[in-house]
């Protein structure tokens, strides 16, 4: 397996609408394996294909990672191909969200508290799942990535621009510190 590069805002790949997958084959399973390994390596709970520069409708989630205090160890990996949210609850919940493509920035986002999602699993089998709590939040965050939407797009323009400016500063700093090869 391979750890992939994570693209960060404002990279245009994150703004693109990803294409549906037409077949769950070994090549796609390898992509999902690599995405999962990349997600564990970066201590994320979810990862969508556009975040690793692949513009297809694939995402992985694992909310049951344990590795001492933190994340990063395989718990219960979930794989979603061509996910479609077919029902949203009226009730909403607020979560302090972060994103591997908007590193070190966090903000509260309000979303429907429960959803129902239709998708293909790791073996290409059709599945339906009802989710609440963090799984519902994470699934919506990941499906947004497939439509070119970041969590900061749910904030006011003022908050979003503050975060984007901070991120730009941070990126410049880490580029300046990087050792030239
Ligand atoms: O690791 C992640 N944590 C997280 C926390 C709250 C809401 C959503 C997330 S997903 C994020 C990983 C990521 O960027 N997925 O796209
Ligand atoms: Ni994200």
Coordinates of N, CA and C and ligand atoms in Angstrom, one line a residue:
X1 N 0.8 -1.2 0.0 CA 0.0 0.0 0.0 C 0.9 1.2 0.0
X2 N 0.3 2.3 -0.4 CA 1.0 3.6 -0.6 C 0.3 4.7 0.2
X3 N 1.2 5.5 0.8 CA 0.6 6.8 1.4 C 0.6 7.8 0.3
X4 N -0.6 8.4 0.1 CA -0.7 9.4 -1.0 C -0.6 10.8 -0.4
X5 N -0.3 11.7 -1.4 CA -0.2 13.2 -1.0 C -1.6 13.8 -0.7
X6 N -1.7 14.5 0.3 CA -3.0 15.2 0.6 C -2.9 16.6 0.1
X7 N -3.9 16.9 -0.8 CA -4.0 18.3 -1.4 C -4.7 19.2 -0.4
X8 N -4.2 20.4 -0.3 CA -4.8 21.4 0.7 C -5.4 22.6 -0.1
X9 N -6.3 23.3 0.6 CA -6.9 24.5 0.0 C -5.8 25.5 -0.2
X10 N -5.9 26.3 -1.2 CA -6.9 26.4 -2.3 C -6.7 25.6 -3.5
X11 N -6.2 24.3 -3.4 CA -5.9 23.6 -4.7 C -7.2 23.3 -5.4
X12 N -7.2 23.6 -6.8 CA -8.4 23.5 -7.6 C -9.0 22.0 -7.6
X13 N -8.3 21.0 -7.3 CA -8.8 19.6 -7.3 C -9.9 19.5 -6.2
X14 N -9.8 20.3 -5.2 CA -10.8 20.3 -4.1 C -12.1 21.0 -4.5
X15 N -12.1 21.7 -5.6 CA -13.3 22.5 -6.0 C -14.1 21.8 -7.1
X16 N -13.5 20.7 -7.6 CA -14.1 20.0 -8.8 C -15.2 19.1 -8.3
X17 N -16.2 18.9 -9.1 CA -17.3 17.9 -8.8 C -16.7 16.5 -9.3
X18 N -16.6 15.5 -8.5 CA -16.0 14.2 -8.8 C -16.9 13.4 -9.6
X19 N -16.3 12.5 -10.5 CA -17.1 11.7 -11.4 C -17.5 10.4 -10.7
X20 N -18.7 9.8 -11.0 CA -19.1 8.5 -10.5 C -18.2 7.4 -11.0
X21 N -18.1 6.4 -10.2 CA -17.3 5.2 -10.5 C -18.2 4.3 -11.3
X22 N -17.7 3.6 -12.4 CA -18.6 2.7 -13.1 C -18.4 1.3 -12.7
X23 N -17.3 0.9 -12.1 CA -17.1 -0.5 -11.7 C -16.2 -0.6 -10.5
X24 N -16.6 -1.4 -9.5 CA -15.7 -1.6 -8.3 C -14.8 -2.8 -8.6
X25 N -13.6 -2.5 -9.1 CA -12.7 -3.6 -9.4 C -11.4 -3.5 -8.5
X26 N -10.4 -4.4 -8.9 CA -9.2 -4.4 -8.0 C -8.5 -3.1 -8.0
X27 N -8.5 -2.4 -9.1 CA -7.8 -1.1 -9.2 C -8.5 -0.1 -8.2
X28 N -9.8 -0.1 -8.2 CA -10.5 0.8 -7.2 C -10.3 0.3 -5.8
X29 N -10.3 -1.0 -5.6 CA -10.0 -1.5 -4.2 C -8.6 -1.0 -3.7
X30 N -7.7 -1.1 -4.7 CA -6.3 -0.6 -4.3 C -6.4 0.9 -3.9
X31 N -7.1 1.7 -4.7 CA -7.3 3.1 -4.4 C -7.9 3.3 -3.0
X32 N -8.9 2.5 -2.6 CA -9.5 2.6 -1.3 C -8.5 2.2 -0.2
X33 N -7.7 1.1 -0.4 CA -6.7 0.7 0.5 C -5.7 1.8 0.8
X34 N -5.2 2.4 -0.3 CA -4.3 3.5 -0.2 C -4.8 4.7 0.5
X35 N -6.1 5.0 0.2 CA -6.8 6.1 0.9 C -6.9 5.9 2.4
X36 N -7.2 4.6 2.8 CA -7.4 4.3 4.2 C -6.0 4.4 4.9
X37 N -5.0 3.9 4.2 CA -3.6 4.0 4.8 C -3.2 5.5 5.0
X38 N -3.5 6.3 4.0 CA -3.2 7.7 4.0 C -3.9 8.4 5.2
X39 N -5.2 8.0 5.3 CA -6.1 8.6 6.4 C -5.5 8.2 7.8
X40 N -5.1 7.0 8.0 CA -4.5 6.6 9.3 C -3.2 7.3 9.5
X41 N -2.4 7.4 8.5 CA -1.1 8.1 8.6 C -1.3 9.5 9.0
X42 N -2.4 10.2 8.6 CA -2.6 11.6 8.9 C -3.6 11.8 10.1
X43 N -3.9 10.7 10.8 CA -4.8 10.8 11.9 C -6.2 11.4 11.6
X44 N -6.7 11.0 10.4 CA -8.1 11.5 10.1 C -9.1 10.4 10.4
X45 N -10.3 10.8 10.5 CA -11.4 9.9 10.7 C -12.2 9.6 9.4
X46 N -11.9 10.4 8.3 CA -12.5 10.2 7.0 C -11.6 10.7 5.9
X47 N -11.8 10.3 4.7 CA -11.0 10.8 3.6 C -11.8 10.6 2.3
X48 N -11.8 11.7 1.5 CA -12.5 11.6 0.2 C -11.5 11.6 -0.9
X49 N -11.7 10.9 -2.0 CA -10.8 10.8 -3.1 C -10.2 12.2 -3.6
X50 N -11.0 13.2 -3.8 CA -10.4 14.5 -4.2 C -9.3 15.0 -3.3
X51 N -9.3 14.6 -2.1 CA -8.3 15.1 -1.1 C -6.9 14.5 -1.5
X52 N -6.9 13.4 -2.2 CA -5.6 12.8 -2.6 C -5.5 13.0 -4.2
X53 N -6.2 13.9 -4.7 CA -6.0 14.3 -6.1 C -6.8 13.4 -7.1
X54 N -7.6 12.6 -6.6 CA -8.4 11.7 -7.5 C -9.8 12.1 -7.6
X55 N -10.3 12.5 -8.8 CA -11.6 13.1 -8.9 C -12.7 12.1 -9.2
X56 N -12.8 11.1 -8.3 CA -13.9 10.1 -8.4 C -14.7 10.0 -7.1
X57 N -15.9 9.4 -7.1 CA -16.8 9.5 -6.0 C -16.6 8.3 -5.0
X58 N -15.5 8.4 -4.3 CA -15.1 7.4 -3.3 C -14.7 8.0 -2.0
X59 N -15.1 7.4 -0.9 CA -14.6 7.9 0.4 C -14.5 6.8 1.4
X60 N -13.6 7.0 2.4 CA -13.4 6.0 3.4 C -13.6 6.7 4.8
X61 N -14.1 5.9 5.8 CA -14.3 6.5 7.1 C -13.9 5.4 8.1
X62 N -13.3 5.7 9.2 CA -13.1 4.8 10.3 C -13.2 5.6 11.6
X63 N -14.3 5.4 12.4 CA -14.5 6.1 13.6 C -14.1 5.3 14.8
X64 N -13.5 4.1 14.6 CA -13.2 3.2 15.7 C -11.7 2.9 15.8
X65 N -10.9 3.9 15.4 CA -9.4 3.8 15.5 C -9.0 4.0 16.9
X66 N -8.1 3.2 17.3 CA -7.4 3.4 18.6 C -6.0 3.1 18.5
X67 N -5.2 4.0 19.0 CA -3.7 3.8 19.1 C -3.2 4.6 20.2
X68 N -3.3 4.0 21.4 CA -3.0 4.7 22.6 C -4.0 5.8 22.8
X69 N -3.5 7.1 22.9 CA -4.4 8.2 23.1 C -5.1 8.7 21.8
X70 N -4.4 8.4 20.7 CA -4.9 9.1 19.4 C -5.5 8.1 18.4
X71 N -5.4 8.5 17.2 CA -5.9 7.7 16.1 C -4.8 7.0 15.3
X72 N -5.1 6.4 14.2 CA -4.1 5.9 13.3 C -4.0 4.4 13.2
X73 N -4.9 3.7 13.9 CA -4.9 2.2 13.8 C -6.2 1.7 13.4
X74 N -6.2 0.7 12.5 CA -7.4 0.2 11.9 C -8.4 -0.3 12.9
X75 N -9.6 0.3 12.9 CA -10.7 -0.2 13.8 C -11.8 -0.8 13.0
X76 N -12.7 0.0 12.5 CA -13.8 -0.5 11.7 C -13.9 0.3 10.4
X77 N -13.0 0.0 9.4 CA -13.0 0.8 8.1 C -14.3 0.6 7.4
X78 N -14.9 1.8 6.9 CA -16.1 1.8 6.0 C -15.7 2.4 4.7
X79 N -16.2 1.8 3.6 CA -15.9 2.2 2.2 C -17.2 2.6 1.5
X80 N -17.2 3.7 0.9 CA -18.4 4.2 0.2 C -18.0 4.6 -1.2
X81 N -18.7 3.9 -2.2 CA -18.5 4.2 -3.6 C -19.8 4.8 -4.1
X82 N -19.7 5.9 -4.9 CA -20.9 6.6 -5.4 C -22.0 6.8 -4.3
X83 N -21.6 7.4 -3.1 CA -22.6 7.6 -2.1 C -23.6 8.6 -2.5
X84 N -24.9 8.4 -2.1 CA -26.0 9.3 -2.3 C -26.7 9.5 -1.0
X85 N -26.9 10.7 -0.5 CA -27.7 10.9 0.7 C -29.1 11.0 0.3
X86 N -29.9 10.0 0.7 CA -31.3 9.9 0.2 C -32.3 10.5 1.2
X87 N -31.9 10.8 2.4 CA -32.8 11.4 3.4 C -32.0 12.2 4.4
X88 N -32.4 13.3 4.8 CA -31.8 14.2 5.8 C -32.9 14.4 6.9
X89 N -32.6 14.4 8.1 CA -33.5 14.7 9.2 C -33.7 16.2 9.3
X90 N -34.9 16.6 9.8 CA -35.1 18.0 10.1 C -34.2 18.5 11.2
X91 N -34.0 17.7 12.2 CA -33.2 18.0 13.3 C -31.7 18.2 12.9
X92 N -31.1 19.2 13.5 CA -29.7 19.5 13.1 C -28.8 19.3 14.3
X93 N -27.5 19.1 14.1 CA -26.6 19.1 15.2 C -25.3 19.9 14.7
X94 N -24.6 20.4 15.7 CA -23.4 21.2 15.5 C -22.2 20.4 15.9
X95 N -21.1 20.5 15.1 CA -19.9 19.8 15.4 C -18.7 20.7 15.1
X96 N -17.7 20.6 15.9 CA -16.5 21.4 15.7 C -15.7 20.6 14.6
X97 N -15.7 21.0 13.4 CA -15.1 20.2 12.3 C -13.7 20.7 12.0
X98 N -12.9 19.7 11.5 CA -11.6 19.9 11.0 C -11.5 19.2 9.7
X99 N -10.4 19.4 8.9 CA -10.3 18.8 7.6 C -8.8 18.7 7.3
X100 N -8.4 17.5 6.8 CA -7.0 17.3 6.4 C -6.6 18.2 5.3
X101 N -7.5 18.7 4.5 CA -7.2 19.7 3.4 C -7.3 21.1 3.8
X102 N -7.7 21.3 5.1 CA -7.6 22.7 5.7 C -6.9 22.5 7.1
X103 N -5.6 22.1 7.0 CA -5.0 21.7 8.3 C -4.9 22.7 9.4
X104 N -5.1 22.2 10.6 CA -5.0 23.0 11.8 C -6.1 24.0 12.0
X105 N -7.2 24.0 11.2 CA -8.2 25.0 11.4 C -9.5 24.2 11.8
X106 N -10.3 24.8 12.7 CA -11.5 24.2 13.2 C -12.6 25.2 13.2
X107 N -13.8 24.8 13.0 CA -15.0 25.7 13.1 C -16.2 24.8 13.3
X108 N -17.2 25.4 14.0 CA -18.5 24.7 14.2 C -19.3 24.8 12.9
X109 N -19.8 23.6 12.5 CA -20.7 23.6 11.4 C -22.0 22.9 11.8
X110 N -23.1 23.4 11.3 CA -24.4 22.8 11.6 C -24.9 22.0 10.4
X111 N -25.3 20.8 10.6 CA -25.8 19.9 9.6 C -26.9 19.1 10.1
X112 N -27.7 18.4 9.2 CA -28.8 17.5 9.6 C -28.2 16.4 10.6
X113 N -28.9 16.1 11.6 CA -28.3 15.2 12.6 C -28.4 13.7 12.2
X114 N -29.4 13.4 11.4 CA -29.5 12.0 10.9 C -29.6 12.0 9.4
X115 N -29.0 11.0 8.7 CA -29.1 10.9 7.3 C -29.3 9.4 6.9
X116 N -29.8 9.2 5.7 CA -29.8 7.8 5.1 C -29.0 7.9 3.8
X117 N -28.1 6.9 3.7 CA -27.2 7.0 2.5 C -27.2 5.7 1.8
X118 N -27.2 5.8 0.5 CA -27.2 4.6 -0.5 C -25.8 4.6 -1.1
X119 N -25.2 3.5 -1.3 CA -23.8 3.4 -1.8 C -23.4 2.0 -2.2
X120 N -22.3 1.9 -2.9 CA -21.7 0.6 -3.2 C -20.6 0.3 -2.2
X121 N -20.5 -0.9 -1.7 CA -19.4 -1.2 -0.7 C -18.1 -1.7 -1.4
X122 N -17.2 -2.1 -0.6 CA -15.8 -2.6 -1.0 C -15.9 -3.6 -2.1
X123 N -17.0 -4.4 -2.1 CA -17.2 -5.5 -3.1 C -18.1 -5.1 -4.2
X124 N -18.6 -3.8 -4.2 CA -19.4 -3.4 -5.3 C -20.9 -3.7 -5.0
X125 N -21.2 -4.1 -3.8 CA -22.6 -4.5 -3.5 C -23.3 -3.2 -3.0
X126 N -24.6 -3.1 -3.5 CA -25.4 -2.0 -3.1 C -25.8 -2.1 -1.6
X127 N -25.7 -1.0 -0.9 CA -26.0 -1.0 0.6 C -26.7 0.3 0.9
X128 N -27.4 0.3 2.0 CA -28.1 1.5 2.6 C -27.8 1.5 4.1
X129 N -27.5 2.7 4.6 CA -27.1 2.9 6.0 C -27.8 4.1 6.5
X130 N -28.3 4.0 7.8 CA -28.8 5.2 8.5 C -27.8 5.6 9.5
X131 N -27.4 6.8 9.5 CA -26.3 7.3 10.4 C -26.8 8.5 11.2
X132 N -26.3 8.5 12.4 CA -26.5 9.7 13.3 C -25.1 10.0 13.9
X133 N -25.1 11.0 14.8 CA -23.9 11.4 15.6 C -22.8 11.7 14.6
X134 N -21.6 11.4 15.1 CA -20.3 11.7 14.3 C -20.3 11.1 12.9
X135 N -20.9 9.9 12.8 CA -20.9 9.2 11.5 C -21.7 10.1 10.5
X136 N -22.9 10.6 10.9 CA -23.7 11.4 10.0 C -22.9 12.7 9.6
X137 N -22.3 13.3 10.6 CA -21.5 14.5 10.3 C -20.4 14.2 9.3
X138 N -19.6 13.2 9.6 CA -18.5 12.8 8.8 C -18.9 12.5 7.4
X139 N -19.9 11.7 7.2 CA -20.4 11.3 5.9 C -20.8 12.5 5.1
X140 N -21.5 13.5 5.7 CA -21.9 14.7 5.0 C -20.6 15.5 4.6
X141 N -19.7 15.6 5.5 CA -18.4 16.3 5.3 C -17.7 15.7 4.1
X142 N -17.7 14.3 4.0 CA -17.0 13.6 2.9 C -17.7 13.7 1.6
X143 N -19.1 13.6 1.6 CA -19.8 13.7 0.4 C -19.7 15.1 -0.2
X144 N -19.6 16.1 0.7 CA -19.4 17.5 0.3 C -18.1 17.6 -0.5
X145 N -17.0 16.9 -0.1 CA -15.7 16.9 -0.8 C -16.0 16.4 -2.3
X146 N -16.8 15.4 -2.5 CA -17.1 14.9 -3.8 C -17.8 15.9 -4.7
X147 N -18.4 16.9 -4.1 CA -19.1 17.9 -4.8 C -18.3 19.2 -4.8
X148 N -17.0 19.2 -4.4 CA -16.2 20.3 -4.4 C -16.4 21.3 -3.3
X149 N -17.0 20.8 -2.2 CA -17.4 21.7 -1.1 C -16.5 21.4 0.1
X150 N -16.0 22.4 0.8 CA -15.2 22.2 2.0 C -16.0 22.7 3.2
X151 N -15.7 22.3 4.4 CA -16.5 22.7 5.6 C -16.5 24.2 5.7
X152 N -15.4 24.9 5.3 CA -15.4 26.3 5.4 C -16.4 27.0 4.5
X153 N -16.8 26.3 3.5 CA -17.9 26.9 2.6 C -19.2 27.0 3.3
X154 N -19.4 26.3 4.5 CA -20.6 26.5 5.2 C -20.5 27.7 6.2
X155 N -19.4 28.3 6.3 CA -19.2 29.5 7.2 C -19.5 30.8 6.5
X156 N -19.6 31.8 7.3 CA -19.7 33.2 6.7 C -18.5 33.5 5.9
X157 N -18.6 34.3 4.9 CA -17.4 34.7 4.1 C -16.3 35.3 5.0
X158 N -16.7 36.0 6.0 CA -15.7 36.6 6.9 C -14.9 35.5 7.6
X159 N -15.6 34.5 8.2 CA -14.9 33.4 8.9 C -14.0 32.6 7.9
X160 N -14.6 32.4 6.7 CA -13.9 31.6 5.7 C -12.6 32.3 5.3
X161 N -12.7 33.6 5.1 CA -11.5 34.3 4.6 C -10.4 34.4 5.7
X162 N -10.9 34.5 7.0 CA -9.9 34.5 8.1 C -9.1 33.1 8.1
X163 N -9.9 32.0 7.9 CA -9.2 30.7 7.9 C -8.3 30.6 6.7
X164 N -8.8 31.0 5.5 CA -7.9 30.9 4.3 C -6.7 31.7 4.4
X165 N -6.8 32.9 5.0 CA -5.6 33.7 5.2 C -4.6 33.1 6.2
X166 N -5.1 32.5 7.3 CA -4.3 31.8 8.2 C -3.5 30.6 7.6
X167 N -4.3 29.9 6.8 CA -3.8 28.7 6.1 C -2.7 29.1 5.1
X168 N -2.8 30.2 4.4 CA -1.8 30.7 3.5 C -0.5 31.0 4.2
X169 N -0.7 31.7 5.4 CA 0.4 32.1 6.2 C 1.2 30.8 6.6
X170 N 0.4 29.8 7.1 CA 1.0 28.6 7.6 C 1.7 27.8 6.5
X171 N 1.2 27.8 5.3 CA 1.8 27.1 4.2 C 3.1 27.8 3.8
X172 N 3.1 29.1 3.8 CA 4.3 29.9 3.5 C 5.4 29.6 4.5
X173 N 5.0 29.6 5.8 CA 6.0 29.3 6.9 C 6.6 27.9 6.7
X174 N 5.7 26.9 6.4 CA 6.3 25.5 6.3 C 7.1 25.4 5.0
X175 N 6.8 26.2 4.0 CA 7.7 26.1 2.8 C 9.0 26.8 3.1
X176 N 9.0 27.8 3.9 CA 10.3 28.5 4.2 C 11.2 27.6 5.1
X177 N 10.5 26.8 5.9 CA 11.3 25.9 6.8 C 11.8 24.6 6.1
X178 N 11.1 24.3 5.0 CA 11.5 23.0 4.3 C 12.9 23.1 3.8
X179 N 13.6 22.0 4.0 CA 15.0 21.9 3.6 C 15.1 21.7 2.0
X180 N 15.8 22.6 1.3 CA 15.8 22.5 -0.1 C 16.6 21.2 -0.5
X181 N 16.1 20.5 -1.6 CA 16.9 19.3 -2.0 C 17.8 19.6 -3.1
Ligands
LIG1 O1 -10.3 13.9 10.5 C1 -11.3 14.5 10.3 N1 -12.1 14.9 11.4 C2 -13.3 15.5 11.3 C3 -13.9 16.0 12.4 C4 -15.1 16.6 12.4 C5 -15.9 16.5 11.2 C6 -15.3 16.0 10.1 C7 -14.1 15.4 10.1 S1 -13.4 14.7 8.7 C8 -11.7 15.0 9.0 C9 -10.9 14.3 7.9 C10 -11.2 14.9 6.5 O2 -10.7 16.0 6.2 N2 -12.1 14.3 5.8 O3 -12.5 14.9 4.6
LIG2 NI1 -12.2 17.0 4.9

